[in-house]
mmCIF file of C-alpha atoms and ligand atoms in Angstrom:
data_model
loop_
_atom_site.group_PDB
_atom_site.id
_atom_site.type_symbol
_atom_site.label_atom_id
_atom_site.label_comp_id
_atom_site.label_asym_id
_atom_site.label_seq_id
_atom_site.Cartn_x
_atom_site.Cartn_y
_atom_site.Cartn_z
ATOM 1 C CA UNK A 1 -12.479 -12.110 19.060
ATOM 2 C CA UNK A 2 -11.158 -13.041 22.663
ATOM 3 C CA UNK A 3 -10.850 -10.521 25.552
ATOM 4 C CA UNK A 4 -7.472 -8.937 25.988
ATOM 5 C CA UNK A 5 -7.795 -10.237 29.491
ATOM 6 C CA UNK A 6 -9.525 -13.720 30.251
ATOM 7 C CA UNK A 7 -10.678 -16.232 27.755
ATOM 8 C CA UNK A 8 -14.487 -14.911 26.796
ATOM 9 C CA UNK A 9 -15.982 -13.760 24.191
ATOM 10 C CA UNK A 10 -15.234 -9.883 23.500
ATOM 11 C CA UNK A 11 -18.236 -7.409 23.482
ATOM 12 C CA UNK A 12 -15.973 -4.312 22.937
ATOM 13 C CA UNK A 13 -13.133 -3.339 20.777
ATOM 14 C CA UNK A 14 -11.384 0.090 20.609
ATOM 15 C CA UNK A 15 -7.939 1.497 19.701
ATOM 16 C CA UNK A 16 -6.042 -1.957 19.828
ATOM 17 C CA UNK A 17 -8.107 -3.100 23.239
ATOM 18 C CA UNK A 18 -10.797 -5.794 23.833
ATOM 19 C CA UNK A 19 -12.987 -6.566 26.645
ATOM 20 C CA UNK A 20 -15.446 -8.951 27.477
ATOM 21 C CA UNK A 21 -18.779 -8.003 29.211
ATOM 22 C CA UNK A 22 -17.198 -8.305 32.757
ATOM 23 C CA UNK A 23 -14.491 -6.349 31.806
ATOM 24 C CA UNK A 24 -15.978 -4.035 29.557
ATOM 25 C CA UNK A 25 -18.363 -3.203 32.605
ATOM 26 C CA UNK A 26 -15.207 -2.938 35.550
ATOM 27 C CA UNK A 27 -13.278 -0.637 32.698
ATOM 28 C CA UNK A 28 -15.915 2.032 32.802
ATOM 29 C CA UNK A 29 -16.534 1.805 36.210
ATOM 30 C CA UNK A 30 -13.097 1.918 37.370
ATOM 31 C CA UNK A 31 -12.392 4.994 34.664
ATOM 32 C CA UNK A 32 -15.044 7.166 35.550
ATOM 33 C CA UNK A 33 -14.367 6.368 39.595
ATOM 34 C CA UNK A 34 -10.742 7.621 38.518
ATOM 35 C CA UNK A 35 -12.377 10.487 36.697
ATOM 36 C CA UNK A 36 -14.047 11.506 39.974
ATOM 37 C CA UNK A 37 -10.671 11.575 41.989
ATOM 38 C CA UNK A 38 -8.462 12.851 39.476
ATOM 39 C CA UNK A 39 -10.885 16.136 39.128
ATOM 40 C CA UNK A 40 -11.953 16.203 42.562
ATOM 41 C CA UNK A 41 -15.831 15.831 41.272
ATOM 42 C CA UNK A 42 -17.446 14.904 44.448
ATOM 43 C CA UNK A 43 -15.675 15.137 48.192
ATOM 44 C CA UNK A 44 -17.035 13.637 50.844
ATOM 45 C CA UNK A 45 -18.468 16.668 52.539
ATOM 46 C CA UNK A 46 -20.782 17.151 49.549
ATOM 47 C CA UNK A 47 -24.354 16.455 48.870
ATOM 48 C CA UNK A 48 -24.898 15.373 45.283
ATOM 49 C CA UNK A 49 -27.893 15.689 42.678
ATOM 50 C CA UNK A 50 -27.546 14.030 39.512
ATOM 51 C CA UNK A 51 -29.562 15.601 36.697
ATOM 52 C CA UNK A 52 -31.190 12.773 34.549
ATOM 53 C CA UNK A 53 -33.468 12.565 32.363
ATOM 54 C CA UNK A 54 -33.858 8.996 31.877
ATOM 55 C CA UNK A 55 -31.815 8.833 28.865
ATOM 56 C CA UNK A 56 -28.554 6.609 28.409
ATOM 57 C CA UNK A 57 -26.079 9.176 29.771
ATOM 58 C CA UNK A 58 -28.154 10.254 32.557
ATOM 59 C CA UNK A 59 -28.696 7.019 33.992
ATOM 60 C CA UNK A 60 -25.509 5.700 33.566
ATOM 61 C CA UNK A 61 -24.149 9.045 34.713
ATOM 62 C CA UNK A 62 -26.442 8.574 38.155
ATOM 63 C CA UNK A 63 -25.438 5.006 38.327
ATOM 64 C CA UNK A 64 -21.990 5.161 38.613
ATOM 65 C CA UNK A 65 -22.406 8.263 40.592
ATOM 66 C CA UNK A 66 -24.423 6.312 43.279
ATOM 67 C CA UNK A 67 -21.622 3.127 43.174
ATOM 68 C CA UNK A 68 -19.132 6.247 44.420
ATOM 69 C CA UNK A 69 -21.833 8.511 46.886
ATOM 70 C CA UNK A 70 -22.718 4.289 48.452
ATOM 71 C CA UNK A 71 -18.981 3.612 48.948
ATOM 72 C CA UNK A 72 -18.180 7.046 50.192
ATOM 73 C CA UNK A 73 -21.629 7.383 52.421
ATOM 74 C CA UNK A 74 -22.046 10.714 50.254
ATOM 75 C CA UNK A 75 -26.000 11.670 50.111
ATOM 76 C CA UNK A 76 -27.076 12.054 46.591
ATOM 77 C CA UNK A 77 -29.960 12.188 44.652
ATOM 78 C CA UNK A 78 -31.791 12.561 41.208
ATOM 79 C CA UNK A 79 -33.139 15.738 39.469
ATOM 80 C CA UNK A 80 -34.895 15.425 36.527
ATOM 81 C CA UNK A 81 -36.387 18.399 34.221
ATOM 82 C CA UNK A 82 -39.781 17.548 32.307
ATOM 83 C CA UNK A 83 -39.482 20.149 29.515
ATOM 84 C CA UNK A 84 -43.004 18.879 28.019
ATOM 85 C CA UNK A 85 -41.918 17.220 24.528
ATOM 86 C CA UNK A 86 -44.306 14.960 24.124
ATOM 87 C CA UNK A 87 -43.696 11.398 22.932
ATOM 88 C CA UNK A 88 -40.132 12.054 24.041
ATOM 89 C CA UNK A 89 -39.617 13.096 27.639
ATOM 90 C CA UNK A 90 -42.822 10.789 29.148
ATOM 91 C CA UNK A 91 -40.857 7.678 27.791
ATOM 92 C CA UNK A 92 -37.728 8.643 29.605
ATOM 93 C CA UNK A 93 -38.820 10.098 32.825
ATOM 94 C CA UNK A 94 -40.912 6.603 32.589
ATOM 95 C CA UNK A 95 -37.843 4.713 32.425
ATOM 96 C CA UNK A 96 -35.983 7.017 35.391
ATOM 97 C CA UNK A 97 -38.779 6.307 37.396
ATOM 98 C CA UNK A 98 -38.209 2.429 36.908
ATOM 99 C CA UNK A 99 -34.487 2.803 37.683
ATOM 100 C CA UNK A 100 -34.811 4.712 41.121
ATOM 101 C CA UNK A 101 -37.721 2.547 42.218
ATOM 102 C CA UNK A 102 -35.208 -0.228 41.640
ATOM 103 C CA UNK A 103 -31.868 1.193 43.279
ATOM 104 C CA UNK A 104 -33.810 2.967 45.841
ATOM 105 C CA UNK A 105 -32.604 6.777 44.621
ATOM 106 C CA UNK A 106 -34.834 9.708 45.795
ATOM 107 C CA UNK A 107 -35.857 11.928 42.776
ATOM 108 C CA UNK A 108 -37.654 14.583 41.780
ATOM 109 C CA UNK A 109 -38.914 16.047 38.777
ATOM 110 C CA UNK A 110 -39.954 20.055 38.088
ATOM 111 C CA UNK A 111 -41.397 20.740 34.536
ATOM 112 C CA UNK A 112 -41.294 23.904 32.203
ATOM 113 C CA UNK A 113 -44.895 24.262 32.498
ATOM 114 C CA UNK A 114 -44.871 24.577 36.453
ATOM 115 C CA UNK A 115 -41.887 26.741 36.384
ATOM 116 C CA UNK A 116 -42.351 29.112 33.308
ATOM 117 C CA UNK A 117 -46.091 28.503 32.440
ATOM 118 C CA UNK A 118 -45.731 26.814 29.000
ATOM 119 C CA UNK A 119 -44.127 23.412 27.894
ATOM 120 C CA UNK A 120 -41.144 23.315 25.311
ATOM 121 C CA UNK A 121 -44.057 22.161 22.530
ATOM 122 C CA UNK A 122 -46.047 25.172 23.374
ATOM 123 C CA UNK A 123 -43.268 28.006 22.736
ATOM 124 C CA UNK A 124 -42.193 26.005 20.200
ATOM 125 C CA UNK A 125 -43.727 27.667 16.957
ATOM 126 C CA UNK A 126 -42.645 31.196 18.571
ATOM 127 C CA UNK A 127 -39.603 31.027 19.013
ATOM 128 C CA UNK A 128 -38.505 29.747 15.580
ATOM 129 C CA UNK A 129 -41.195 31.851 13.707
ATOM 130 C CA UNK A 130 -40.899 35.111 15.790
ATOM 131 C CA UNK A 131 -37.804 35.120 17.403
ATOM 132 C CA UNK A 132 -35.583 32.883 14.761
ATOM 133 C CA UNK A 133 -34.680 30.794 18.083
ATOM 134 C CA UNK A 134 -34.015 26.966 17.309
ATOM 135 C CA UNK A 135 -36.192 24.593 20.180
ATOM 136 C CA UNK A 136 -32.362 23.218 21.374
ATOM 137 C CA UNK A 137 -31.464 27.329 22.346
ATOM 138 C CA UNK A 138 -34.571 28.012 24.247
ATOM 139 C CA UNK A 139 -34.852 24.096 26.198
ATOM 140 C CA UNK A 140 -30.985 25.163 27.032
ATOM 141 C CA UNK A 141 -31.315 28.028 28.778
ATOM 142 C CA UNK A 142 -34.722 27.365 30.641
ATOM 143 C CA UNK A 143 -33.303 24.129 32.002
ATOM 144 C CA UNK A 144 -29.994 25.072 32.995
ATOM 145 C CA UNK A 145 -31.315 27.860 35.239
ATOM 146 C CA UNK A 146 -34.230 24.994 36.434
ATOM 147 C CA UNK A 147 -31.379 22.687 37.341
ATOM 148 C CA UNK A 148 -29.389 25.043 39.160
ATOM 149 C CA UNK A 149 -32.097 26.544 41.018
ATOM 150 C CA UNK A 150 -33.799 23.413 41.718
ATOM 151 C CA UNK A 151 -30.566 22.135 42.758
ATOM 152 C CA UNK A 152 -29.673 24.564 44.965
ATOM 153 C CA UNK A 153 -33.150 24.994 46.766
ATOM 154 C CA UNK A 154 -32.618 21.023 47.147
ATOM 155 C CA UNK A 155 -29.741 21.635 49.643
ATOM 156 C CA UNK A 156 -27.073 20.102 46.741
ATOM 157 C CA UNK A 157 -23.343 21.550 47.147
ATOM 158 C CA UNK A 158 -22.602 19.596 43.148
ATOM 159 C CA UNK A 159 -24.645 19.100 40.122
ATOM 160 C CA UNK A 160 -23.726 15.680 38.298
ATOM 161 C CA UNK A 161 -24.214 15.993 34.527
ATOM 162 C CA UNK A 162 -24.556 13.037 31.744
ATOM 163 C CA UNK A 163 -22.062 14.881 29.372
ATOM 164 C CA UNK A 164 -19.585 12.178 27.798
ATOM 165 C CA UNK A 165 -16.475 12.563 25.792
ATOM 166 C CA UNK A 166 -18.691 12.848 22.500
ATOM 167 C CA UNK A 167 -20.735 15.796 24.159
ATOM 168 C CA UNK A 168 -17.389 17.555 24.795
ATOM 169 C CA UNK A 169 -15.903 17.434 21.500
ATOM 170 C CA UNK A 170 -19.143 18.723 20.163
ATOM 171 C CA UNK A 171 -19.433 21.899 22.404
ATOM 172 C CA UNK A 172 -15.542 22.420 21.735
ATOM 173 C CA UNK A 173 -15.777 22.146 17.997
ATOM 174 C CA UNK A 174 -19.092 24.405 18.236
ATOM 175 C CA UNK A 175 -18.004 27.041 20.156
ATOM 176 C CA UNK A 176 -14.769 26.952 18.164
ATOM 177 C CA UNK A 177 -16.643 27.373 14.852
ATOM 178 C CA UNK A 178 -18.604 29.523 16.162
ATOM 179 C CA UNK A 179 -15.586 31.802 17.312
ATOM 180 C CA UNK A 180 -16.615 31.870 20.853
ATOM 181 C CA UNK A 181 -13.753 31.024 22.973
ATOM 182 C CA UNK A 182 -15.509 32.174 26.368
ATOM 183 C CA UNK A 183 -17.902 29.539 26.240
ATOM 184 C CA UNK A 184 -15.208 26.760 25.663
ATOM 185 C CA UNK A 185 -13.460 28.243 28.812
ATOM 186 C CA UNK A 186 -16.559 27.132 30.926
ATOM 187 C CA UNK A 187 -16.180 23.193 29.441
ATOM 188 C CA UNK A 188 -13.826 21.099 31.579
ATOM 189 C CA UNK A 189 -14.752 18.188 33.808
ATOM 190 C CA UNK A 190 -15.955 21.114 36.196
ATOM 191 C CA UNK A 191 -17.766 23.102 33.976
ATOM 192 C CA UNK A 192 -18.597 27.171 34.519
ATOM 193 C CA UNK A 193 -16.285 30.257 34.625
ATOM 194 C CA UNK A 194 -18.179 31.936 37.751
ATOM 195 C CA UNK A 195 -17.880 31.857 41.273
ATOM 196 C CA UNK A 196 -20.872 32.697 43.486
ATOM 197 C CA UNK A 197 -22.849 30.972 46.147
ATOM 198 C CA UNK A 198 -25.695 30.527 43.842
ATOM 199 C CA UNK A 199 -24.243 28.903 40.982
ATOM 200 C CA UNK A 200 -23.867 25.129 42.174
ATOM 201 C CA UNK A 201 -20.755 23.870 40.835
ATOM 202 C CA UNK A 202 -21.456 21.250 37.629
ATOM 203 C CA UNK A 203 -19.241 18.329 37.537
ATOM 204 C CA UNK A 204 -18.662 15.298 34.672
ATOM 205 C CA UNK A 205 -17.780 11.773 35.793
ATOM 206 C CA UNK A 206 -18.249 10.963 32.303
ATOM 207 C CA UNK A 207 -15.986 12.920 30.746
ATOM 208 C CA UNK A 208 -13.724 10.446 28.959
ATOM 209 C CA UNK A 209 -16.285 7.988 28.336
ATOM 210 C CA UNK A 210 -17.951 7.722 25.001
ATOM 211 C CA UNK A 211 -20.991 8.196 23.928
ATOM 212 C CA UNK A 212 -20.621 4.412 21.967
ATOM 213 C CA UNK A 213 -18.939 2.624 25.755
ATOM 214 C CA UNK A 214 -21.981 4.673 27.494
ATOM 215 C CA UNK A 215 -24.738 2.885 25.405
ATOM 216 C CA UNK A 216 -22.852 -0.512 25.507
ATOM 217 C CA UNK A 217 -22.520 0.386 29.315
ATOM 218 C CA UNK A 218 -26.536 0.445 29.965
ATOM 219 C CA UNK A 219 -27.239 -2.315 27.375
ATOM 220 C CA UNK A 220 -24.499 -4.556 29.397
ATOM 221 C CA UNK A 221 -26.424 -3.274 32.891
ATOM 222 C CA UNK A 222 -29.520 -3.963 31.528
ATOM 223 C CA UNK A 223 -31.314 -0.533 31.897
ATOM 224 C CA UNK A 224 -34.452 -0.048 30.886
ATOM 225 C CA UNK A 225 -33.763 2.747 28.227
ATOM 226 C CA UNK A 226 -35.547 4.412 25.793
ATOM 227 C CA UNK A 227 -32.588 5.081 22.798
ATOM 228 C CA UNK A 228 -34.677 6.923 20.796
ATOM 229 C CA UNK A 229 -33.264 11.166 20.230
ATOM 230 C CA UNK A 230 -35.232 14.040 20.834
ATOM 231 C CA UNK A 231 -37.534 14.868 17.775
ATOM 232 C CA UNK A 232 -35.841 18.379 18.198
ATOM 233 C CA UNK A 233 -32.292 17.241 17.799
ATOM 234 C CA UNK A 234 -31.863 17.729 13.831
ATOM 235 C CA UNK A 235 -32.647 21.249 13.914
ATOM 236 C CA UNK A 236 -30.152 21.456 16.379
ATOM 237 C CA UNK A 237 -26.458 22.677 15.165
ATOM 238 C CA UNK A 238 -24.973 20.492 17.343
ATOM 239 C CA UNK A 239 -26.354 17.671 15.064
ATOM 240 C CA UNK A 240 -24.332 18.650 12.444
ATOM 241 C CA UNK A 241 -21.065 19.087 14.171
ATOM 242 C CA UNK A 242 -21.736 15.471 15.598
ATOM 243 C CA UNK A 243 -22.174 13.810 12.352
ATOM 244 C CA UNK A 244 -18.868 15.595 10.711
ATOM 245 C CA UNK A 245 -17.235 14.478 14.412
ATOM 246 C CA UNK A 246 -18.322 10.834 13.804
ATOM 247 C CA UNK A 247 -17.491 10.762 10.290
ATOM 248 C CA UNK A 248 -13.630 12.023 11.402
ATOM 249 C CA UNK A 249 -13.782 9.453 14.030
ATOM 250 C CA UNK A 250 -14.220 6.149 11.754
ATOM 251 C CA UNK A 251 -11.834 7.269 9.214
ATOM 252 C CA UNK A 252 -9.088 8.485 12.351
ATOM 253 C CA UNK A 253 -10.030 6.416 15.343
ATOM 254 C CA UNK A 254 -8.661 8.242 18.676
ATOM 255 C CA UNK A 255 -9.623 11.628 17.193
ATOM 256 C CA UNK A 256 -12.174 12.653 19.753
ATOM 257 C CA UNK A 257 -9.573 11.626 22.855
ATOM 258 C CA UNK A 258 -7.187 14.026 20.616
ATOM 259 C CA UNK A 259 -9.059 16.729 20.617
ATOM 260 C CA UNK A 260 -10.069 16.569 24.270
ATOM 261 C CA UNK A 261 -6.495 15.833 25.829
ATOM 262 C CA UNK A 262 -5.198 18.998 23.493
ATOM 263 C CA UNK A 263 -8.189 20.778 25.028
ATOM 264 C CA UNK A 264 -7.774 19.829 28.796
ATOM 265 C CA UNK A 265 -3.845 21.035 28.511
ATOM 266 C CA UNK A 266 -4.999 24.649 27.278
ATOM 267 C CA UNK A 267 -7.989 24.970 29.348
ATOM 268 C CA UNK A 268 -6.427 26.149 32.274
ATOM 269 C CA UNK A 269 -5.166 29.069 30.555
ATOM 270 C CA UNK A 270 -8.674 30.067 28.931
ATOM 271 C CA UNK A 271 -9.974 29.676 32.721
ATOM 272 C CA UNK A 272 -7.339 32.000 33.533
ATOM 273 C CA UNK A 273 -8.037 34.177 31.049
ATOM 274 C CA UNK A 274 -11.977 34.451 31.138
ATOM 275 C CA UNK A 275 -12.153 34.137 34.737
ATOM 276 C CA UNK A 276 -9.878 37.674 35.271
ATOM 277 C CA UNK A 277 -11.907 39.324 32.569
ATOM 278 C CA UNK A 278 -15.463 38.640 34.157
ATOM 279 C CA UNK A 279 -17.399 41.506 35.306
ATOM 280 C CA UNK A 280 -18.645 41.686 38.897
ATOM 281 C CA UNK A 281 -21.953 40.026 39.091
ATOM 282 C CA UNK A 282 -25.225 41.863 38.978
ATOM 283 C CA UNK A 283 -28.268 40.229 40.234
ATOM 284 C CA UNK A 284 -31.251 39.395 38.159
ATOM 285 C CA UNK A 285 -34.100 41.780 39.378
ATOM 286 C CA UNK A 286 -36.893 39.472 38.319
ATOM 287 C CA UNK A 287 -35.792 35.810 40.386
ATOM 288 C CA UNK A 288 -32.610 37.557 42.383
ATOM 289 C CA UNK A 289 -29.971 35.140 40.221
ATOM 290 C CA UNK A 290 -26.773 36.281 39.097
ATOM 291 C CA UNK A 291 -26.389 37.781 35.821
ATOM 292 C CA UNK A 292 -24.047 39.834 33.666
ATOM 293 C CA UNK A 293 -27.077 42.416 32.970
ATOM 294 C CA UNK A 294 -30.407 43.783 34.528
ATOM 295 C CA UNK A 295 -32.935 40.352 33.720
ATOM 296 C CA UNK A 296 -31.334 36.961 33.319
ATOM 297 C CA UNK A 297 -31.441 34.627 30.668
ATOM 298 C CA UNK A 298 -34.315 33.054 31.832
ATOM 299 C CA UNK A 299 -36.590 35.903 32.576
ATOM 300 C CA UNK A 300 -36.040 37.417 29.479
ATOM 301 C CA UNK A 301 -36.839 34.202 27.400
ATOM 302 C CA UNK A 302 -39.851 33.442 29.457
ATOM 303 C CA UNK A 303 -40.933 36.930 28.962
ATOM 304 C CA UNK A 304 -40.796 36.418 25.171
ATOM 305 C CA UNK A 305 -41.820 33.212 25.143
ATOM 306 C CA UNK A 306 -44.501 32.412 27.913
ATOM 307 C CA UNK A 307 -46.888 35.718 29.472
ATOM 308 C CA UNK A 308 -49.669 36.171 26.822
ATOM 309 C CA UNK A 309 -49.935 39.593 25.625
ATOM 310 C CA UNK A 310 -53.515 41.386 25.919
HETATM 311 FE FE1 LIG B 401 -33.820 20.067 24.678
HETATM 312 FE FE2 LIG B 401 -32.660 20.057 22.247
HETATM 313 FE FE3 LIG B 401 -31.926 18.279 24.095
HETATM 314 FE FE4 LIG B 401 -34.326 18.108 22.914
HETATM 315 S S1 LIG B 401 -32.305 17.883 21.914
HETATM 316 S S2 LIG B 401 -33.902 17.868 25.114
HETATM 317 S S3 LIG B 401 -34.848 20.263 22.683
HETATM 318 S S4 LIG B 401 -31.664 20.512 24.196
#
């Protein structure tokens, strides 16, 4: 098969359209670049940190980001969270370490273990056994409130995340199922329902690629990437949802873009609509972050999770 545009050989094919590598490579770049301006993502007055892990979204999600922050002159720079999953997270924050050694990016990496005491591994056993918590619920919320703390101590105005179109449809689907429309309010390319100087505003250049042009994307770059999932993902729900997602996809190709155009036209009204019924914000009175009770999230979990009790 010939690219729809010059005479080589095509790598890609999707909904009547073929590229070759050269194209394939200028189509992402150019779409997430017009992802970034059509959202507003990043302005010029920002400074940027791009959570990564080392993983194919991450990195590709932190290269394109740098192509815009060099062109721009934005600062920028990458975050990465160690959760402690071993056999998992040492290959990837491996491979992240080889990338910014080789485009000259300034990272930094903060672990579980430093933060909250134990590793991901360790709590592992106790939260399914004790609290009936799946490894996916607990990793969540300790490393969203390590990104966005780490971020913001950092000096960053946005948080860059690896989400891609396939990540998207997943949380939509989920929360749908799952009857929890609040939650889908705070998707978008700029994610959150919440205002406050503490919260630093998450943003997804990614958001209409897939997850299939986002592998093809590092293999055609040449990134040193580890493919391999998390050992933790099948317990995860959002394993299932992705299979049935996929499985839709292949018999209806286009169904994911569906979902997530129909999605973007409502979500202004669910921001609407969330955003006037929010509470005002109390303040966590263990770590002084916002919250919608007395202890975060995070306090709470590590207080299950991590103090021995004697
Ligand atoms: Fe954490 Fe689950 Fe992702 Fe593994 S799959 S890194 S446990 S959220």
């Amino acid at each position: 098969m010939q690219c729809d545009q010059c005479e080589e050989r095509a790598v890609y094919n999707e909904l009547g359209k073929t590229y070759c590598k050269n194209h394939f490579l200028s189509y992402f770049e150019k779409k997430v670049e017009k992802t970034i301006k059509k959202y507003s993502l990043i302005q010029k007055n920002d400074k940027v940190c791009v959570a990564t892990s080392g993983g194919k979204d991450s990195l590709a999600a932190l290269y394109t980001t740098m192509l815009y922050c060099n062109e721009y002159k934005i600062p920028f720079f990458a975050l990465a969270i160690d959760e402690g999953i071993a056999a998992y997270r040492d290959h990837t924050l491996k491979d992240l370490k080889t990338f910014c050694d080789k485009y000259n990016i300034q990272f930094r990496v903060i672990s579980f273990k430093k933060a909250f005491g134990k590793t991901l591994d360790e709590v592992q056993n106790k939260a399914i056994t004790v609290l009936n918590k799946k490894p996916c619920t607990v990793c969540g919320i300790f490393r969203r409130t390590l990104l966005n703390r780490s971020a913001r101590e950092l000096g960053a105005t946005k948080l860059v995340t690896g989400h891609n179109l396939d990540d998207e449809s997943q949380s939509f689907l989920m929360n749908l199922l799952k009857g929890n429309m609040r939650h889908n309010a705070a998707l978008g390319p700029v994610s959150g329902l919440s205002e406050n100087e503490k919260f630093i505003t998450r943003v997804k250049p990614l958001y209409h690629m897939t997850e299939r042009e986002t592998r093809l994307f590092c293999v055609l770059r040449k990134f040193e990437v580890n493919f391999n999932e998390c050992p933790n993902i099948h317990l995860s729900f959002r394993a299932n949802v992705r299979d049935v997602l996929n499985e839709i996809e292949n018999k209806s190709p286009g169904a994911k873009h569906g979902m997530i155009n129909a999605f973007l036209e409502i979500l202004p009204e669910l921001k609407k609509k969330y955003r006037e019924e929010r509470k005002e914000f109390q303040y966590c009175k263990k770590c002084n972050d916002p919250c919608a009770g007395d202890i975060c999230n995070a306090c709470k979990q590590e207080a299950e999770l991590c103090k021995e009790v004697v």
